[in-house]
Coordinates of C-alpha atoms and ligand atoms in Angstrom, one line a residue:
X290 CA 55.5 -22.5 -60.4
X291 CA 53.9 -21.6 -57.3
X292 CA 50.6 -20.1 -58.6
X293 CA 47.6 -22.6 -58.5
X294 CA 46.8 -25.0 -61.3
X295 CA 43.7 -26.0 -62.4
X296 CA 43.4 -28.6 -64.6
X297 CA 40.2 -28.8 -66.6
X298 CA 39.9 -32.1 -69.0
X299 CA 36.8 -31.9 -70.6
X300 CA 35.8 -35.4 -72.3
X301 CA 37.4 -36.9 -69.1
X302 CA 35.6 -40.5 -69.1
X303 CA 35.7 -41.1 -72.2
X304 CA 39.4 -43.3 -73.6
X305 CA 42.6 -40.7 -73.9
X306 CA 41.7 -39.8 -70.4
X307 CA 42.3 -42.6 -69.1
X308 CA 45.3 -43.8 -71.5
X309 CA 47.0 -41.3 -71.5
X310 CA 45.7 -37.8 -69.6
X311 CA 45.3 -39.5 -66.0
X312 CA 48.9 -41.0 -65.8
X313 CA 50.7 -37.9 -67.5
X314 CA 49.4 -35.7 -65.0
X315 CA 50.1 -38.5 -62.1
X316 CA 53.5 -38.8 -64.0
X317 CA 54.4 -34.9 -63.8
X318 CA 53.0 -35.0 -59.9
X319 CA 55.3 -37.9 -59.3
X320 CA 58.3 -35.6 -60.5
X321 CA 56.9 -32.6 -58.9
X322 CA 56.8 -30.3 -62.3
X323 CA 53.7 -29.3 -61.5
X324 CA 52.4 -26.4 -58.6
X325 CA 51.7 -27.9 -55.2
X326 CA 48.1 -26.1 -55.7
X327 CA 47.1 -28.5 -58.4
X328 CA 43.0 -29.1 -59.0
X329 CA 41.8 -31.6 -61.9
X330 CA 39.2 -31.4 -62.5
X331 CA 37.5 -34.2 -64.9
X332 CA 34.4 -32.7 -67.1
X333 CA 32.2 -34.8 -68.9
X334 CA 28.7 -35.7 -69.4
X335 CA 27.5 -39.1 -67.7
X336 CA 26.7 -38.1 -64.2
X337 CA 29.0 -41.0 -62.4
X338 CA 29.7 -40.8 -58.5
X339 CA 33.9 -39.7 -58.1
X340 CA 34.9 -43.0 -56.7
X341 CA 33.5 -45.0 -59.5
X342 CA 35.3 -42.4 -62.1
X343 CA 38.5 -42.0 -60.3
X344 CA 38.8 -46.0 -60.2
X345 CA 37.6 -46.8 -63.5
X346 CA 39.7 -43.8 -65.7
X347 CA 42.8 -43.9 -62.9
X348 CA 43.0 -47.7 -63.4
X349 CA 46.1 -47.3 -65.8
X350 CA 48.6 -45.3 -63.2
X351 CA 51.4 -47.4 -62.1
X352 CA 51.7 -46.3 -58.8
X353 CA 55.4 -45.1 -58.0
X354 CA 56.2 -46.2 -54.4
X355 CA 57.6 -42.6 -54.1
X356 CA 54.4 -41.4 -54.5
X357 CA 50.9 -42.5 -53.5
X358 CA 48.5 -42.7 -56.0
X359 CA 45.0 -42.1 -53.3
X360 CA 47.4 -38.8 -53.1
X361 CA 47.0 -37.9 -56.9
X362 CA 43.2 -39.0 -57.1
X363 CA 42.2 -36.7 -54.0
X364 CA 43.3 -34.0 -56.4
X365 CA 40.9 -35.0 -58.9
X366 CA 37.3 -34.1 -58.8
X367 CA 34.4 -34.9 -61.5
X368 CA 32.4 -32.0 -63.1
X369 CA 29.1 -33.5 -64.4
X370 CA 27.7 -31.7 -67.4
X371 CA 26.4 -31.1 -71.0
X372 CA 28.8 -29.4 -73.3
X373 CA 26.1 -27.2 -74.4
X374 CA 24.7 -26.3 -70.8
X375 CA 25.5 -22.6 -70.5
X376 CA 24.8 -23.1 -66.6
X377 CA 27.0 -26.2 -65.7
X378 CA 30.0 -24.0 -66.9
X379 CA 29.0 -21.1 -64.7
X380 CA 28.7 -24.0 -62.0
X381 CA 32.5 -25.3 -63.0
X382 CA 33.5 -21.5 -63.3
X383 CA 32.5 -20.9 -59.8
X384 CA 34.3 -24.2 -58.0
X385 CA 36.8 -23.0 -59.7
X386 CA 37.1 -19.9 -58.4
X387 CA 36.6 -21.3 -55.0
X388 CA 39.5 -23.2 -55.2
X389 CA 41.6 -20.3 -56.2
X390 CA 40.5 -18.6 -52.8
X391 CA 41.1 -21.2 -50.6
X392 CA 45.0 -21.7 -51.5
X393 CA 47.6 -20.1 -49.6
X394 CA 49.1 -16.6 -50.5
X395 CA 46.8 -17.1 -54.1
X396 CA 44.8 -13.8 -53.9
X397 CA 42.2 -15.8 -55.5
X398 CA 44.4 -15.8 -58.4
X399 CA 44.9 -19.0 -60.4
X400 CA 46.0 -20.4 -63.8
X401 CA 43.5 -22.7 -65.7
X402 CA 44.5 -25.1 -68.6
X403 CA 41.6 -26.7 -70.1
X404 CA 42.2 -29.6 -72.4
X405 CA 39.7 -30.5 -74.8
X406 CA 39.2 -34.1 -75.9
X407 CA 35.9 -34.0 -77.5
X408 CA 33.8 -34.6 -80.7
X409 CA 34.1 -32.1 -83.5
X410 CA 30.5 -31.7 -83.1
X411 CA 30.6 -29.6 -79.0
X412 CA 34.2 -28.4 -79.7
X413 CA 32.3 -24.5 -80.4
X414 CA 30.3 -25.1 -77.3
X415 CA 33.4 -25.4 -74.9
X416 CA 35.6 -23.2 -76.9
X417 CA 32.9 -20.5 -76.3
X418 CA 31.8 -21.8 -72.7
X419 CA 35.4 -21.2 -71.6
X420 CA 36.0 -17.8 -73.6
X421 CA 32.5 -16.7 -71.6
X422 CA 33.0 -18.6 -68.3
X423 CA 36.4 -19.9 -67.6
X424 CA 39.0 -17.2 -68.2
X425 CA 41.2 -17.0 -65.5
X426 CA 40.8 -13.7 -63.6
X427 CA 44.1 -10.7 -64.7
X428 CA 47.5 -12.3 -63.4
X429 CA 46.5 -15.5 -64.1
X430 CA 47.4 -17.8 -67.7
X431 CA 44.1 -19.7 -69.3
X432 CA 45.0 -22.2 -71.9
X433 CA 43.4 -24.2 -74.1
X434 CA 44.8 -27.7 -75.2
X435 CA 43.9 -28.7 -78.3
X436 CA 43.0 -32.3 -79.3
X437 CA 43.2 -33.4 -83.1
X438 CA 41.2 -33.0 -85.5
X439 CA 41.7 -29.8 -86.9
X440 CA 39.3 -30.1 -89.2
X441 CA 39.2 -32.4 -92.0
X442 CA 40.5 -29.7 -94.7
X443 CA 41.1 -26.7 -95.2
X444 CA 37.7 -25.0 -95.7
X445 CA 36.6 -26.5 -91.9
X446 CA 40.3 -26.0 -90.7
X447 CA 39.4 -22.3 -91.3
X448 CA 35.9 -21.9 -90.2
X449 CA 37.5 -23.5 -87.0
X450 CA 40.3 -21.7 -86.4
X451 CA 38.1 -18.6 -87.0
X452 CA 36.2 -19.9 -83.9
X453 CA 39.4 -20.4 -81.8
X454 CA 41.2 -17.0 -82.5
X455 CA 38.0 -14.9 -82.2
X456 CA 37.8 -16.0 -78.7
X457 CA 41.6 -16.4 -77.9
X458 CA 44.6 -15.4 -78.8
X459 CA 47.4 -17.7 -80.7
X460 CA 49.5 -17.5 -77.7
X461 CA 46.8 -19.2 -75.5
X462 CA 46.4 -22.1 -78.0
X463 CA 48.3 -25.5 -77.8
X464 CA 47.2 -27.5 -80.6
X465 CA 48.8 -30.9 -79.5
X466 CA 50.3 -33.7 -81.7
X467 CA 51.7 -36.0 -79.3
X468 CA 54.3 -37.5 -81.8
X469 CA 55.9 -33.7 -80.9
X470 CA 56.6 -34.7 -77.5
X471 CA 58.1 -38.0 -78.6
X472 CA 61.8 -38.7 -77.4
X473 CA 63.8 -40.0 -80.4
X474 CA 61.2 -37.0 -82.6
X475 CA 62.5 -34.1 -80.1
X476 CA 66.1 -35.1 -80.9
X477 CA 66.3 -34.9 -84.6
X478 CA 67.4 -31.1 -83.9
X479 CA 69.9 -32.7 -82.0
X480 CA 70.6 -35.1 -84.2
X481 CA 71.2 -32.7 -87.4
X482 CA 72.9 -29.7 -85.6
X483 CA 74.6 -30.6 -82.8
X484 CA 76.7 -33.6 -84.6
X485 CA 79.1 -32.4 -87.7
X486 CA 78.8 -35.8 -89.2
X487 CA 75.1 -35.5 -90.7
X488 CA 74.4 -31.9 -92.0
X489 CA 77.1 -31.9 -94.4
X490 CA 75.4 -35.0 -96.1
X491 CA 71.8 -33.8 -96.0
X492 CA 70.6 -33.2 -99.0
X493 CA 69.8 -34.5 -102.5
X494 CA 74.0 -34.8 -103.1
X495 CA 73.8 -38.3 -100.8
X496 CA 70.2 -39.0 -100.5
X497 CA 68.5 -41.1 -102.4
X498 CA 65.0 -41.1 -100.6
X499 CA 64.0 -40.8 -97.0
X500 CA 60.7 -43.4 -95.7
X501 CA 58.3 -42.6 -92.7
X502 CA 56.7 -45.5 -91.4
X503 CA 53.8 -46.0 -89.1
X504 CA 52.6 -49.6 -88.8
X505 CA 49.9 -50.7 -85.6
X506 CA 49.4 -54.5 -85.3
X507 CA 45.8 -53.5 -84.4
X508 CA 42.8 -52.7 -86.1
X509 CA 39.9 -50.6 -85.5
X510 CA 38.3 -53.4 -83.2
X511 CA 34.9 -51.7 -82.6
X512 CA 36.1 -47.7 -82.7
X513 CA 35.8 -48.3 -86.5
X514 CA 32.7 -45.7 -86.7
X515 CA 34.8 -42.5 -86.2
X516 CA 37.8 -43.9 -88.1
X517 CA 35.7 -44.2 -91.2
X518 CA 34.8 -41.0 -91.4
X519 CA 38.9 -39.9 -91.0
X520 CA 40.9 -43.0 -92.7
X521 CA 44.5 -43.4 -92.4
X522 CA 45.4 -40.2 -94.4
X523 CA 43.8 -38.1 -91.8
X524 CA 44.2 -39.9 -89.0
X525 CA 48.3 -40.2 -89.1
X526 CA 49.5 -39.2 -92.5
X527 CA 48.3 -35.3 -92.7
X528 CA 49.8 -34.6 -89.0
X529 CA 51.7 -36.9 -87.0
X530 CA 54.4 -37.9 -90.3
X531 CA 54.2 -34.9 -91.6
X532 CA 55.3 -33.2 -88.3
X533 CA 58.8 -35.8 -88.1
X534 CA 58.8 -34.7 -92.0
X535 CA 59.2 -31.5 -90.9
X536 CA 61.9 -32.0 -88.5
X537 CA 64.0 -34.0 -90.9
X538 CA 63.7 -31.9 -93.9
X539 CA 63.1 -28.1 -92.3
X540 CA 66.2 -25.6 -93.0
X541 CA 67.9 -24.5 -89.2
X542 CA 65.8 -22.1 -87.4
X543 CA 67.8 -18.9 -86.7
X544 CA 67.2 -20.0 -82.8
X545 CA 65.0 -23.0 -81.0
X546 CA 62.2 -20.6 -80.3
X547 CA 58.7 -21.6 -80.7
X548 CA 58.6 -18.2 -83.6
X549 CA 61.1 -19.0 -84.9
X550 CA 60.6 -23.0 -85.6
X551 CA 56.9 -21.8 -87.3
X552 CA 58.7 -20.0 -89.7
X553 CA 61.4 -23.2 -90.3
X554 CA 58.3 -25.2 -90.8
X555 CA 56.0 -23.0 -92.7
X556 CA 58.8 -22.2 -95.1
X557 CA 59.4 -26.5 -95.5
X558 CA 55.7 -26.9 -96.1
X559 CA 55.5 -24.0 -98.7
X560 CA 57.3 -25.7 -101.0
X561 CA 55.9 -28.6 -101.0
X562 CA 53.6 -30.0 -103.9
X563 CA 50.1 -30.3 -103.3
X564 CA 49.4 -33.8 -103.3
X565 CA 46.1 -35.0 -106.4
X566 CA 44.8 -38.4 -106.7
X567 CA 45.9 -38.8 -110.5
X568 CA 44.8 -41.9 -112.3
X569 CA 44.7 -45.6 -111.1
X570 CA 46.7 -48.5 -112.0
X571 CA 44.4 -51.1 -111.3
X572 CA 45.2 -51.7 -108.0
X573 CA 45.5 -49.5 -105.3
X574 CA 48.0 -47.6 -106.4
X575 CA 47.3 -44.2 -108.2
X576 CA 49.3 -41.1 -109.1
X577 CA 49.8 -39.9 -105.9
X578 CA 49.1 -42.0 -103.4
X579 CA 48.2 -45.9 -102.7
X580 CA 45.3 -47.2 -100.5
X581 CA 44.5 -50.2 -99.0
X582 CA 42.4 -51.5 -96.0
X583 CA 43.0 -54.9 -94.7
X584 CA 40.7 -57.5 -94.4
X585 CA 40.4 -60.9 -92.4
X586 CA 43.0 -63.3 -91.5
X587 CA 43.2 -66.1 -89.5
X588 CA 41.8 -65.0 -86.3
X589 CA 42.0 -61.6 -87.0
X590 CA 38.8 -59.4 -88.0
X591 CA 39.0 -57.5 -91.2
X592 CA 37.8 -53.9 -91.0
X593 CA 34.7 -54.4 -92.9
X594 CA 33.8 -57.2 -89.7
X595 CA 33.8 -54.1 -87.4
X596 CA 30.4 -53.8 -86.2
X597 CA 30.5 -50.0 -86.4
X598 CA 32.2 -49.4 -90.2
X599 CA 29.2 -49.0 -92.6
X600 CA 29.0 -52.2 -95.5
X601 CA 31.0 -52.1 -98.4
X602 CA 33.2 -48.7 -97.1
X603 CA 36.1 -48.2 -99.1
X604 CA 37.8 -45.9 -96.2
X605 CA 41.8 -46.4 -96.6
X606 CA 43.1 -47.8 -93.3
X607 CA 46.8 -48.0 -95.4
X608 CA 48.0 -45.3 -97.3
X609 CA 51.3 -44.4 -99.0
X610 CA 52.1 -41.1 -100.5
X611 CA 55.2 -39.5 -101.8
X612 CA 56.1 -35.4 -100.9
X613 CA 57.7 -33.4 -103.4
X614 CA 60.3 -30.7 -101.6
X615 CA 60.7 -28.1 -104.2
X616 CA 63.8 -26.6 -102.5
X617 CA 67.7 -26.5 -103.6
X618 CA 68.4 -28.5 -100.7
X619 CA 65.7 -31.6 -101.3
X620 CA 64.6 -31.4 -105.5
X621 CA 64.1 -34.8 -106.3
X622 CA 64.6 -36.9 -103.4
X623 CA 61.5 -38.7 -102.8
X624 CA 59.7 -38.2 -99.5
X625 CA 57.3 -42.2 -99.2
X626 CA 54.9 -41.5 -96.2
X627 CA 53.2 -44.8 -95.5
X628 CA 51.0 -45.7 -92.6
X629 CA 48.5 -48.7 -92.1
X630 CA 46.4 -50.1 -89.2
X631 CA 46.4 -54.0 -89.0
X632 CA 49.7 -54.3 -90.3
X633 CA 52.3 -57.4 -88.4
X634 CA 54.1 -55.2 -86.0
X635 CA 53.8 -52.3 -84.3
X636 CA 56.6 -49.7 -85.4
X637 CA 57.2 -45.9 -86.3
X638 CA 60.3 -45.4 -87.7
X639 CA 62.4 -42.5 -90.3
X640 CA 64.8 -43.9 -92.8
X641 CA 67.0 -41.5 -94.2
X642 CA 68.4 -43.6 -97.2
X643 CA 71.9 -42.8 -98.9
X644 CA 73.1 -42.9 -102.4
X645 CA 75.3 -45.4 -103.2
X646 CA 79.1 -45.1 -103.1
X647 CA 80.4 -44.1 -106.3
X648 CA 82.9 -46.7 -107.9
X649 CA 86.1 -46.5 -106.4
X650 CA 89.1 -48.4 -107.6
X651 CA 89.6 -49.8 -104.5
X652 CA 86.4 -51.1 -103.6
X653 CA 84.9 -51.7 -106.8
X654 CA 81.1 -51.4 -106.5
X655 CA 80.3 -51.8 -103.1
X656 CA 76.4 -52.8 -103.7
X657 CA 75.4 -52.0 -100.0
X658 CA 73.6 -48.4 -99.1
X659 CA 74.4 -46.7 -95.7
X660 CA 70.8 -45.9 -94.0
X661 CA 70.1 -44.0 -91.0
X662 CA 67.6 -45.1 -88.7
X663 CA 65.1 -43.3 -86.2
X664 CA 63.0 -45.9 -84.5
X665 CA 60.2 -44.0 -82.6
X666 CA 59.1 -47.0 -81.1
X667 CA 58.9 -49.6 -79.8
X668 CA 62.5 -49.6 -78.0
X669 CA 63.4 -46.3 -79.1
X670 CA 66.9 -46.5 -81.0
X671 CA 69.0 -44.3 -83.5
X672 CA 70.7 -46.9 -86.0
X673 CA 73.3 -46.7 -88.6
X674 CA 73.5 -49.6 -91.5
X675 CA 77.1 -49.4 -92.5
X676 CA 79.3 -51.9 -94.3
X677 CA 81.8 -53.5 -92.6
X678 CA 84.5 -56.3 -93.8
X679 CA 83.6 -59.5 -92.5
X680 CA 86.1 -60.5 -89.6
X681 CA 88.5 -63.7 -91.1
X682 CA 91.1 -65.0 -92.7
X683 CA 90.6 -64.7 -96.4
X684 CA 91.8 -64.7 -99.8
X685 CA 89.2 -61.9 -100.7
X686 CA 88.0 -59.8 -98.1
X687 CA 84.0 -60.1 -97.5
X688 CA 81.6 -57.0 -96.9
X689 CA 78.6 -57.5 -95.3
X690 CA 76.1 -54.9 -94.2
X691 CA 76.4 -54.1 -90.0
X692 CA 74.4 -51.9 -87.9
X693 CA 75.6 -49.8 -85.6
X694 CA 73.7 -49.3 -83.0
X695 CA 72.2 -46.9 -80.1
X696 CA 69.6 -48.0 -78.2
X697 CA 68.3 -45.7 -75.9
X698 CA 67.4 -48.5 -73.0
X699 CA 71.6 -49.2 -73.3
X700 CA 73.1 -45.7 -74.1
X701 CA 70.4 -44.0 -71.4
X702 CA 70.4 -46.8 -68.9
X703 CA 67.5 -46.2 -66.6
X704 CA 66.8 -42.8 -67.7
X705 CA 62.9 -41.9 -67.4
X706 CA 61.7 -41.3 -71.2
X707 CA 58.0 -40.7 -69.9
X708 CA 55.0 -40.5 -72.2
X709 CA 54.6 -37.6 -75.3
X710 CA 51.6 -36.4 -73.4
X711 CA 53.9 -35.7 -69.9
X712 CA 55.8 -33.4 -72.0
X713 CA 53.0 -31.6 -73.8
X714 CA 51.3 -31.0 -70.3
X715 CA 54.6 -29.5 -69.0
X716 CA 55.5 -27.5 -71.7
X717 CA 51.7 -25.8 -71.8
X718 CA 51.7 -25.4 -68.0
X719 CA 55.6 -23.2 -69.0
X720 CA 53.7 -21.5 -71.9
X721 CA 56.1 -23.1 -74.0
X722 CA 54.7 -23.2 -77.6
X723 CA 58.1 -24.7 -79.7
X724 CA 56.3 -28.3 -79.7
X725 CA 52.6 -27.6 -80.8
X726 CA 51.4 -27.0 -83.7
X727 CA 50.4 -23.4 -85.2
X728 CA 48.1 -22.2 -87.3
X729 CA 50.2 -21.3 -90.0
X730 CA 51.4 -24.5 -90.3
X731 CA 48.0 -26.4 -90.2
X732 CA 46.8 -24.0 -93.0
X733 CA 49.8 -25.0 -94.9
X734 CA 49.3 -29.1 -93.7
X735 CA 45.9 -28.6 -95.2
X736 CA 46.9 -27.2 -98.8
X737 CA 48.9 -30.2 -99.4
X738 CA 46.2 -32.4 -98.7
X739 CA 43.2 -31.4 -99.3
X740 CA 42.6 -31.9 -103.0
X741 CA 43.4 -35.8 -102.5
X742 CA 41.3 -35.9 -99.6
X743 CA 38.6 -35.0 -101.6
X744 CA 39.3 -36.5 -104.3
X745 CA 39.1 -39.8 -102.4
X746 CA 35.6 -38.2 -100.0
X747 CA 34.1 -38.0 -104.1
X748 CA 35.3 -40.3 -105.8
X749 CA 35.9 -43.5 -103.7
X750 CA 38.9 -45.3 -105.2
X751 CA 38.9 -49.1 -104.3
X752 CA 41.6 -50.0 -101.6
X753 CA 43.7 -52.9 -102.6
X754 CA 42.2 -55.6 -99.5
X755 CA 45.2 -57.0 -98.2
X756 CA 45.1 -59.7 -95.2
X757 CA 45.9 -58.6 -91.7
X758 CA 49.2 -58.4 -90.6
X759 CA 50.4 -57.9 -94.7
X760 CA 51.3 -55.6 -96.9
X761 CA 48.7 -54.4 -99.7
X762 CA 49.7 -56.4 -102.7
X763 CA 51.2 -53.8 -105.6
X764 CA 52.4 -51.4 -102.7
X765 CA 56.4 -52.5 -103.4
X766 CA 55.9 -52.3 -107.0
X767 CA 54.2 -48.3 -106.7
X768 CA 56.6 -47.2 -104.0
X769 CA 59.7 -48.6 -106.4
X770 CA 57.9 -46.7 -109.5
X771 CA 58.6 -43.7 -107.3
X772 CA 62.7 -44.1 -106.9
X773 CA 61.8 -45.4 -103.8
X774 CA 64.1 -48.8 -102.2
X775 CA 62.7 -50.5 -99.1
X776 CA 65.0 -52.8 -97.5
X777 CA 64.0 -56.2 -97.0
X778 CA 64.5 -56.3 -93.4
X779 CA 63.7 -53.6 -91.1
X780 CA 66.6 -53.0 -89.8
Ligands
BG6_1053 C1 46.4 -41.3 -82.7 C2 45.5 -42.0 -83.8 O1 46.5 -39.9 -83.0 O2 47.6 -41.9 -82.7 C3 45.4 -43.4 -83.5 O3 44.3 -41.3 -83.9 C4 46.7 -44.1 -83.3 O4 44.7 -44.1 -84.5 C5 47.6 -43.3 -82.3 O5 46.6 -45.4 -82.8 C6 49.0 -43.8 -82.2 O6 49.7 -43.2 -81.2 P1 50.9 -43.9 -80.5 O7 51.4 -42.9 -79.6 O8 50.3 -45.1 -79.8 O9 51.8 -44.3 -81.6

C-alpha cells in the first residue's frame, strides 16, 4: 500500500480511543501494515492542546523497542470540533487535502478511513459531514468504520441504514464487531473445514446442545447511564454471540469471500425463531429468555449503587436465551446464549456439547459426555473433554473425564495474537469486508430480537438480583428446563 492514509477517528478523546484505537494503529505501524504516508488524525469536540491529548489517549501503547512511540504520536494530530459544525469539517476536509499534496509521488491523491465512535445522537451529522466534505477525491478509497449500535431494533436499524446507504455505498461500509477479529473466533472455519474429525459429527446426530458464554468480573462502575438504556441483550447478546453463533452453526460457504459468507450467514439467521418473552415463572426466568442484574456484595457495588443508573431500573445486566435453528442440520439442539456483567471471572467461551455414547457391551454406560471447548479468552485455548482410563493397576479399570488440551500461548509459542481491533483496521485499510458485518445480516439479527426487546422496553420484567460475582438464582434450573447440561466446572 503505497497510497496515503488518512486516518480520521471521530470521538477520539473519549474511552475506545484510547483502549483500543490508539494502540491498534500504533500496533499495525509497529508491523509496518500500514502506508508510510499515514495521518491520524483525532476529531472530537473539547478543544485540548495535542500534547495534552496525545499523552493522555496514547497512555495505553506499550512502546516496542523496535519502534518509537514519539514516532507514532508525530503522526497523530487533533481536529477540534462540533459534530454538527458544517464549517469544522470543511476545515478537516481541507488539512486533509493538504496532506495529500504534500506526500511524495501522491498526486494529491489519498485514501481516507473515518472511524466513527460516537453517540447515536451525531452519528447522521458525521455520516452526512463526510458524504458532503470528506470523500476522497477519484482514485482514492473513503471508508467509513462503523461502531455499534446499530440501532436498538429493527425499525431504527432501518431508518439508519437508510442514512448510511443513501450517502454510501455497501462496499464502503465496515460495520465492526470486534469479537470478528478475535483469534480463537476467526478459526472456527478452520476448525470445522480444514480438520475431518469435526464436520462429520456436527449436527443434531451427536449434539446435545452447544453454550455461548460471556462473563465480565466488572460492572458498570459509573458508565452505567448508557448501559441502561442498552442492557446485556443489546449490548453482547444481539451481536457479539450471535456473530460466534453464526460461525459455529452456518452451513460452508461455497468460498471464504466476504459475498459469499453473507449469504452463509443470512441463510443461518433465516431460520432461526424469532425470540418472545412468553410468560414468567416467578423468578427471572420466562419463556424465552432469563434476566437478572446483580446487586451488592461484599465490597462490590451493585448496579443500582451506580451513580448514573436511574432508581429502581430493572435493566438486565444478565441474560440467557435459547435459539431455535429450524434447519435439517440443527432441529432441536438447543442454542443457550448467556452473558452477564459482574459475574466471578472474566471469560468468553463456546461449548459444543456431545450426546452421550450409546451403551456398548464393552463399556457399559459410560456416564461422561465429550465437550469441545473454544475459550475466547482469557488465555485463548481450543479444548477437548474426553474420557480416558485412569492410569493403574486395577481389578476394574477406572474412567475419569481428561482434557486435552491446546493452548495457544504453548502450541503458538511467542506468536503475536494482537488485538481484534488491529485486525479490523487492516482488513478495512485492504477493503476486505469477510469480517464485518452486513446489512443483511443486521436486518436479519434484528428480527430475532426485536419482539423480546420490546417486550422487556414495555413491559419491565423483574430481573432475578443476584450478588456480584454469582449466578442469578433459578438460572440452572431454566437453562436445564431447556435440554440444556452445564458442567460443573468450566473446563
Ligand atoms: C463491548 C461492550 O462491545 O464489548 C462492553 O459494549 C464489553 O460492555 C466489551 O465490556 C467486551 O469486549 P472484550 O473485547 O473486552 O471482551
Amino acid at each position: 500500500m503505497s497510497m496515503p492514509l488518512t486516518v480520521v477517528i471521530f470521538g477520539a478523546t473519549g474511552d475506545l480511543a484510547k483502549k483500543k484505537l490508539f494502540p491498534a494503529l500504533y500496533q499495525l505501524c509497529l508491523h509496518k501494515h500500514l502506508p508510510r504516508s499515514l495521518d491520524i488524525v483525532g476529531y472530537g469536540r473539547s478543544d485540548v492542546n495535542l500534547p495534552e491529548f496525545i499523552n493522555k489517549q496514547c497512555a495505553g501503547i506499550k512502546e516496542d523497542p523496535q519502534y518509537a512511540k514519539h514516532l507514532f504520536t508525530s503522526r497523530i494530530r487533533f481536529h477540534a470540533g462540533g459534530y454538527d459544525e458544517d464549517e469544522s469539517y470543511a476545515r478537516l476536509a481541507a488539512s486533509i487535502c493538504e496532506y495529500e499534496a504534500t506526500q511524495p509521488a501522491a498526486n494529491g491523491i489519498g485514501n481516507r478511513l473515518y472511524f466513527l465512535s460516537v453517540p447515536p445522537s451525531v452519528f447522521g451529522a458525521v455520516v452526512d459531514a463526510v458524504s458532503k466534505h470528506g470523500r476522497a477525491p477519484a482514485g482514492g478509497f473513503t471508508r467509513l468504520m462503523i461502531e455499534k449500535p446499530f440501532g436498538r431494533d429493527s425499525g431504527t436499524f432501518a431508518e439508519l441504514n437508510q442514512l448510511t446507504s443513501s450517502c454510501f455505498r455497501e462496499s464502503q461500509l465496515f460495520r465492526l464487531d470486534h469479537y470478528l477479529g478475535k483469534e480463537v473466533i476467526l478459526n472456527i472455519p478452520t476448525l470445522r473445514w480444514a480438520n475431518q474429525i469435526f464436520e462429520p459429527v456436527w449436527s443434531r446426530q451427536y449434539i446435545e446442545s452447544v453454550q455461548l458464554t460471556f462473563k465480565e468480573d466488572l460492572g458498570t462502575a459509573g458508565r452505567g447511564g448508557y448501559f441502561d438504556s442498552v442492557g446485556i441483550i443489546r449490548d453482547i447478546i444481539q451481536n457479539h454471540l450471535l456473530q460466534a453463533f453464526m460461525w459455529l452453526a452456518m452451513e460452508p460457504p461455497t468460498a471464504m469471500s466476504a459475498a459469499e459468507i453473507v449469504k452463509a450467514k443470512v441463510s443461518l439467521l433465516r431460520s432461526v425463531s424469532t425470540l418472545y418473552l412468553g410468560d414468567g415463572d416467578g423468578g427471572g426466568g420466562f419463556g424465552s429468555v432469563f434476566l437478572g442484574q446483580y446487586s451488592r456484595h461484599g465490597d462490590e457495588p451493585g448496579y443500582l449503587d451506580d451513580k448514573t443508573v436511574p432508581a429502581g431500573s430493572t435493566c438486565p445486566t444478565f441474560a440467557a436465551c435459547v435459539l431455535e435453528v429450524n434447519t435439517a442440520r440443527w432441529r432441536g439442539v438447543p442454542f443457550l446464549f448467556t452473558a452477564g456483567k459482574g459475574m466471578d471471572e472474566r471469560v468468553c467461551e463456546l461449548r459444543v456439547r456431545f450426546k452421550p455414547q450409546p451403551h456398548n457391551a464393552m463399556m457399559g454406560i459410560v456416564g461422561h459426555q465429550n465437550e469441545l471447548v473454544m475459550r475466547i479468552q482469557p488465555d485463548e485455548a481450543l479444548y477437548i473433554i474426553s474420557v480416558a482410563k485412569e492410569p493403574g493397576i486395577t481389578a476394574e479399570q477406572v474412567r475419569k473425564p481428561v482434557v486435552m488440551d491446546m493452548s495457544y500461548a504453548q502450541q503458538f509459542t511467542g506468536a503475536y495474537l494482537g488485538d481484534a481491533y488491529e485486525r479490523m483496521f487492516l482488513n478495512c485499510a485492504r477493503g476486505d469486508q469477510s469480517l464485518f458485518v452486513s446489512e443483511a445480516e443486521l436486518f436479519e439479527a434484528w428480527r430475532i430480537f426485536t419482539p423480546l426487546l420490546h417486550e422487556i422496553d414495555e413491559r419491565r420484567p423483574q430481573p432475578v438480583r443476584h450478588p456480584f460475582g454469582l449466578y442469578p438464582r433459578g438460572y440452572h434450573e431454566w437453562v436445564a428446563a431447556r435440554g440444556v447440561t452445564i458442567r460443573e466446572t468450566w473446563n
